[in-house]
CSV table of C-alpha atoms in Angstrom, one decimal:
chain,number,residue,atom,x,y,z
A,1,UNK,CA,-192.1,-12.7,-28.5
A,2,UNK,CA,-189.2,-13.9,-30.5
A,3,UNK,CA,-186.8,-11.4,-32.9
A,4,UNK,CA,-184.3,-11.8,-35.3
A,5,UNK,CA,-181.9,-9.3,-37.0
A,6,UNK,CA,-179.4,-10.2,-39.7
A,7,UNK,CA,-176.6,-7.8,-41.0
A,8,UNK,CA,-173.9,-8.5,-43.4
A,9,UNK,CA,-170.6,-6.3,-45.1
A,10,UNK,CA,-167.2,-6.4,-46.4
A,11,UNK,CA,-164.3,-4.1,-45.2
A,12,UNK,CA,-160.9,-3.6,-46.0
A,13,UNK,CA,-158.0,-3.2,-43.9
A,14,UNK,CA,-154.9,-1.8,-45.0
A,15,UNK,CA,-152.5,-4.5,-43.5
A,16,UNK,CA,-151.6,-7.9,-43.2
A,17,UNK,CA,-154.0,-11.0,-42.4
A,18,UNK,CA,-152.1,-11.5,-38.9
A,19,UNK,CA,-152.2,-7.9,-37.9
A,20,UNK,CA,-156.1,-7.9,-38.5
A,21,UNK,CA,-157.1,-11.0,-37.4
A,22,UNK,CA,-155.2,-10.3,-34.4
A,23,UNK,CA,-156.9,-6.6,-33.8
A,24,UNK,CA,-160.4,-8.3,-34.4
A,25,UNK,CA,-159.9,-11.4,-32.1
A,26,UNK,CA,-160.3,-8.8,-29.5
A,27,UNK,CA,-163.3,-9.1,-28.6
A,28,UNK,CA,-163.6,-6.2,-26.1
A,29,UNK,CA,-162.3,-3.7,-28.5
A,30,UNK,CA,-164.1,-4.5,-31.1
A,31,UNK,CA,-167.6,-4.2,-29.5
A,32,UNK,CA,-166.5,-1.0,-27.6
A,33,UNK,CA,-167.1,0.3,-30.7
A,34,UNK,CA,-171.3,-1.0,-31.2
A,35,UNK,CA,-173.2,1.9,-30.2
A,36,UNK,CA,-175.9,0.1,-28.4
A,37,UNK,CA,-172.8,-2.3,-26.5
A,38,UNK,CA,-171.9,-0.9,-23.1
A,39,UNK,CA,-169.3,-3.2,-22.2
A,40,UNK,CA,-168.0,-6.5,-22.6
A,41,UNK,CA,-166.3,-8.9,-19.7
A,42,UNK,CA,-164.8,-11.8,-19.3
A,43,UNK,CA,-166.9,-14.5,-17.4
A,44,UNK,CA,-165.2,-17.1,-15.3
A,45,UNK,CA,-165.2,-19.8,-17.8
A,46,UNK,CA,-162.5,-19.7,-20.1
A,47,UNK,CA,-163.0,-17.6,-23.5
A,48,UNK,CA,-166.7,-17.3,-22.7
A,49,UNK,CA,-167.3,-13.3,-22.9
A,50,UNK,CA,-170.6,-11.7,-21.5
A,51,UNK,CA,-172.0,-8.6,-23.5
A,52,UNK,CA,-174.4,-5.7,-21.8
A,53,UNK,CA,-176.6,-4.4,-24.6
A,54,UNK,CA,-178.8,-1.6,-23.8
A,55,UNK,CA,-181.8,-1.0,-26.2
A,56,UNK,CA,-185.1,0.5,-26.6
A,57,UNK,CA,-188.5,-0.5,-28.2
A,58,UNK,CA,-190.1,1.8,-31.0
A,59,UNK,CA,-191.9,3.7,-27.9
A,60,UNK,CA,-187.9,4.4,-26.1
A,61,UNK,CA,-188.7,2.1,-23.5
A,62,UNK,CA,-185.3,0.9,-22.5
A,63,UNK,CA,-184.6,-2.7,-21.9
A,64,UNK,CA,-181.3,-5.0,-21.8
A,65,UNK,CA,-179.9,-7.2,-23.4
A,66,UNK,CA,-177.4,-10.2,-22.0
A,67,UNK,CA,-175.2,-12.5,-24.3
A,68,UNK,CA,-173.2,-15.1,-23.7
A,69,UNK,CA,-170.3,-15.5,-26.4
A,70,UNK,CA,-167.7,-18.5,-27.4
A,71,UNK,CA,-165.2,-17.3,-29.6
A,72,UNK,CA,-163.9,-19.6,-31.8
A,73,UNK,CA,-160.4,-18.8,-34.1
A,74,UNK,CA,-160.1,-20.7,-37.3
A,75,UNK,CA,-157.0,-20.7,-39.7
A,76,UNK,CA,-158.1,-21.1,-43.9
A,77,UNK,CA,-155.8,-23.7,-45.4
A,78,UNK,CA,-155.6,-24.6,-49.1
A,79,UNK,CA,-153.5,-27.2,-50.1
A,80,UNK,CA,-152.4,-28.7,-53.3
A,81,UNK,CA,-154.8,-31.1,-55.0
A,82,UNK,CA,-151.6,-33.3,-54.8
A,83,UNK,CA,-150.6,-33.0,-51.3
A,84,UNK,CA,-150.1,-36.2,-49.6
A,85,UNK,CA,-151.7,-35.1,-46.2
A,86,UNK,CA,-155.2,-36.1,-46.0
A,87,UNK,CA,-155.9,-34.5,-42.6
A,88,UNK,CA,-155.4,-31.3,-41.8
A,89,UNK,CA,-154.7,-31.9,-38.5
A,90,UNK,CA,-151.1,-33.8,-39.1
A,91,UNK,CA,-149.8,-30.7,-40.9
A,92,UNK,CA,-146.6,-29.9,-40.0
A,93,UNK,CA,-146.2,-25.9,-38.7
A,94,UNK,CA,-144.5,-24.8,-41.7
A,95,UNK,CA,-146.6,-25.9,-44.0
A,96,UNK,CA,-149.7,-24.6,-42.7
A,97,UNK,CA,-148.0,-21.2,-42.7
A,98,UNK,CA,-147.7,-22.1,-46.7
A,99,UNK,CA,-150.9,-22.4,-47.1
A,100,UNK,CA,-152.5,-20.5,-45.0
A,101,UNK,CA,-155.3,-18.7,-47.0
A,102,UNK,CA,-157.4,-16.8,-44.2
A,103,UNK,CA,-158.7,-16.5,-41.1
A,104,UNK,CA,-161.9,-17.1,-39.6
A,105,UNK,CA,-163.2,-15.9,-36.3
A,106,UNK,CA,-166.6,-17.4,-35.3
A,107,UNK,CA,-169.0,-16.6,-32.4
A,108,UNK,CA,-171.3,-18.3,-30.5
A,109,UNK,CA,-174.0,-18.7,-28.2
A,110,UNK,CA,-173.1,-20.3,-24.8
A,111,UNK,CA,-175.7,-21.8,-22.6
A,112,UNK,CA,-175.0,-20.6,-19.3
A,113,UNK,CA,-176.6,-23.3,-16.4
A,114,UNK,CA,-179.4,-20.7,-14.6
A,115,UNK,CA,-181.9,-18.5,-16.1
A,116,UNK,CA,-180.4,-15.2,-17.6
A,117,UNK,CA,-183.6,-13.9,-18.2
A,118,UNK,CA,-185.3,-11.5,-15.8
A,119,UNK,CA,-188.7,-9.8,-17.3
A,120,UNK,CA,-189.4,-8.1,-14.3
A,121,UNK,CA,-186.7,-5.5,-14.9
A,122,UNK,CA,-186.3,-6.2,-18.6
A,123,UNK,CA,-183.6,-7.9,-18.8
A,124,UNK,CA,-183.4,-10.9,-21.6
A,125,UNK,CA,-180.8,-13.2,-22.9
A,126,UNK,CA,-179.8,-12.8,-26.7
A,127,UNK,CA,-178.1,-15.6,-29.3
A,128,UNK,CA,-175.6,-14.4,-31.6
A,129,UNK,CA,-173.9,-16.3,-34.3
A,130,UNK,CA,-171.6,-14.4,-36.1
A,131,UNK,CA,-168.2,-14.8,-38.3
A,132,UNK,CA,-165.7,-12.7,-39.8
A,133,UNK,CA,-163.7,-13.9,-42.7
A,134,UNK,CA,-160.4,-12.7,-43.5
A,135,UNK,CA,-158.7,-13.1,-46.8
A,136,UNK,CA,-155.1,-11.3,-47.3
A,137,UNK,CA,-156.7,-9.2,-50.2
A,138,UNK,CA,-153.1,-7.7,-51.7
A,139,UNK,CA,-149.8,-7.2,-49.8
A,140,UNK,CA,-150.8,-5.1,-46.2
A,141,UNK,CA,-154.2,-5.7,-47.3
A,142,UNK,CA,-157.0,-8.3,-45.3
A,143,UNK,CA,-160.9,-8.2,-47.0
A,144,UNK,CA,-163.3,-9.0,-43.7
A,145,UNK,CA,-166.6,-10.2,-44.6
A,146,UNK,CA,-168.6,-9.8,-41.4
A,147,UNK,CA,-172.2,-11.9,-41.2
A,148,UNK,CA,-174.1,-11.9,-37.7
A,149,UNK,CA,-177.6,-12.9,-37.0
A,150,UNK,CA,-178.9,-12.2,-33.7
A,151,UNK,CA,-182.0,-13.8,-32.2
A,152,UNK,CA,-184.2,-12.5,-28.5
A,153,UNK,CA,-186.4,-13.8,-26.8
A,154,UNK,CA,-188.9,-10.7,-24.9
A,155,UNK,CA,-191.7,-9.6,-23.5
A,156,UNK,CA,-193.6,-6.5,-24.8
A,157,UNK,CA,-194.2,-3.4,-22.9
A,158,UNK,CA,-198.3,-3.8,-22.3
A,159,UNK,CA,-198.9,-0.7,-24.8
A,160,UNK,CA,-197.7,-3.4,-27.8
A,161,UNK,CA,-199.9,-6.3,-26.3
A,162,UNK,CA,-202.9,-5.0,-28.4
A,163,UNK,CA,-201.3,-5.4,-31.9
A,164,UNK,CA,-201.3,-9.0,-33.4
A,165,UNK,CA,-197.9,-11.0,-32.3
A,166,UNK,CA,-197.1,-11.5,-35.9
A,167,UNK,CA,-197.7,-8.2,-37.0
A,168,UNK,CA,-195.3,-7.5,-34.6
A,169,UNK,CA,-192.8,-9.7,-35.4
A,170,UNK,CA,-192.6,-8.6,-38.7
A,171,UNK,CA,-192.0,-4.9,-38.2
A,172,UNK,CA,-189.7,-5.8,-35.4
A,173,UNK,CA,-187.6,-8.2,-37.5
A,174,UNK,CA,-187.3,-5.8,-40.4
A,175,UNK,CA,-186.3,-3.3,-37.8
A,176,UNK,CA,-183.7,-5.2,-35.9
A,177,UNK,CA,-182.0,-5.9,-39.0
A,178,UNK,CA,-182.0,-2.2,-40.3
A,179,UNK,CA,-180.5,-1.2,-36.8
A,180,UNK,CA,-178.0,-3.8,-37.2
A,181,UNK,CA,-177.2,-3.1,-40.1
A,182,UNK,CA,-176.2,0.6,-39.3
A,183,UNK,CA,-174.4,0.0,-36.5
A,184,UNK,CA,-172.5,-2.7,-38.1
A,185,UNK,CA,-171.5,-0.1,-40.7
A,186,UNK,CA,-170.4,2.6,-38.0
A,187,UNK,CA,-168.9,-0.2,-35.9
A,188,UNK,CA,-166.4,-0.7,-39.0
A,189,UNK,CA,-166.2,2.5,-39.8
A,190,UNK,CA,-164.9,3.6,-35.9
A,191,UNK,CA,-162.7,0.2,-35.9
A,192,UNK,CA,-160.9,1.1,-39.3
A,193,UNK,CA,-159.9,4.6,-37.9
A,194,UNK,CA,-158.6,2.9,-34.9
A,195,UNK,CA,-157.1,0.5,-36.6
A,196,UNK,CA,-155.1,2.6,-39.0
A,197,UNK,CA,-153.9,4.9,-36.1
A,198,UNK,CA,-152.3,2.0,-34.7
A,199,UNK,CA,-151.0,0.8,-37.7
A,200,UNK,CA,-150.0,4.1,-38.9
């Protein structure tokens, strides 16, 4: 069966845009700090990261989950209605540092060529698209808004096989997103305390 969770906020961090986004391009320290993430490697393609998720069903029957993540780091420029540049790419350096308005840091599925999925010992590939927007807020201060939508693809533990599929689904979905949803919220929570011991 197929689930999808969604989760959204907003956070603030007391310091500047490059001291934020460069704490949450981290991609390992950031997650070490998901409750239901037990580690995050690098893989042997560049800037492809593979997350271990370890999860249960509403009986506590544990199973995993695999992603594959592309991270992708994204700089918010504004210019003038006036400016004679009509592609951002010609910029020169110090005007994109001008008008730089935010950050974005996106991630992304990657397809990896042979079959994550093992459902034998319940282990199943997840998708995640997520992004985290960063805005310089005041002086030392970055607003995140954090949006991730997570989709898997699994097979039931026989006990769940009797209930409809889309039954299911439903209670599954509205689940996975309530789950996500608190963890996203204690995720911040932990990274902002880091974060402000470091920055102290």
């Amino acid at each position: 069966m197929k689930a999808h969770g969604h989760t959204k906020g907003e956070y603030l961090f007391h310091a500047d845009l490059e001291k934020t986004s460069t704490y949450l391009a981290d991609q390992k320290k950031v997650m070490a700090f998901n409750p239901f993430c037990e580690h995050v490697e690098a893989t042997d393609i560049e800037n492809i990261y593979k997350w271990h998720f370890q999860v249960t069903d509403p009986r506590d029957n544990p199973f995993q989950v695999i992603f594959y993540v592309q991270q992708h780091d994204e700089l918010l420029v504004s210019l003038p209605d006036d400016y004679p540049y009509e592609s951002e790419i010609s910029l020169p350096d110090e005007i994109v540092q001008k008008y730089t308005t935010g950050k974005k840091i996106r991630w992304e599925p990657y397809k990896m060529t042979y079959n994550v999925n093992d459902p034998d010992n319940y282990i199943f590939e997840g998708k995640v698209n997520a992004e985290m927007t960063l805005f310089e807020h005041h002086e030392n201060q970055t607003t995140v808004n954090f949006l991730m939508d997570v989709d898997i693809t699994f097979e039931l533990y026989p006990i769940f096989r009797i209930f409809p599929e889309k039954i299911i689904t439903t209670m599954t979905n509205a689940g996975m997103s309530m789950i996500m949803q608190i963890s996203a919220n204690q995720m911040f929570q932990s990274i902002l305390s880091d974060f402000r011991s470091i920055h102290r």
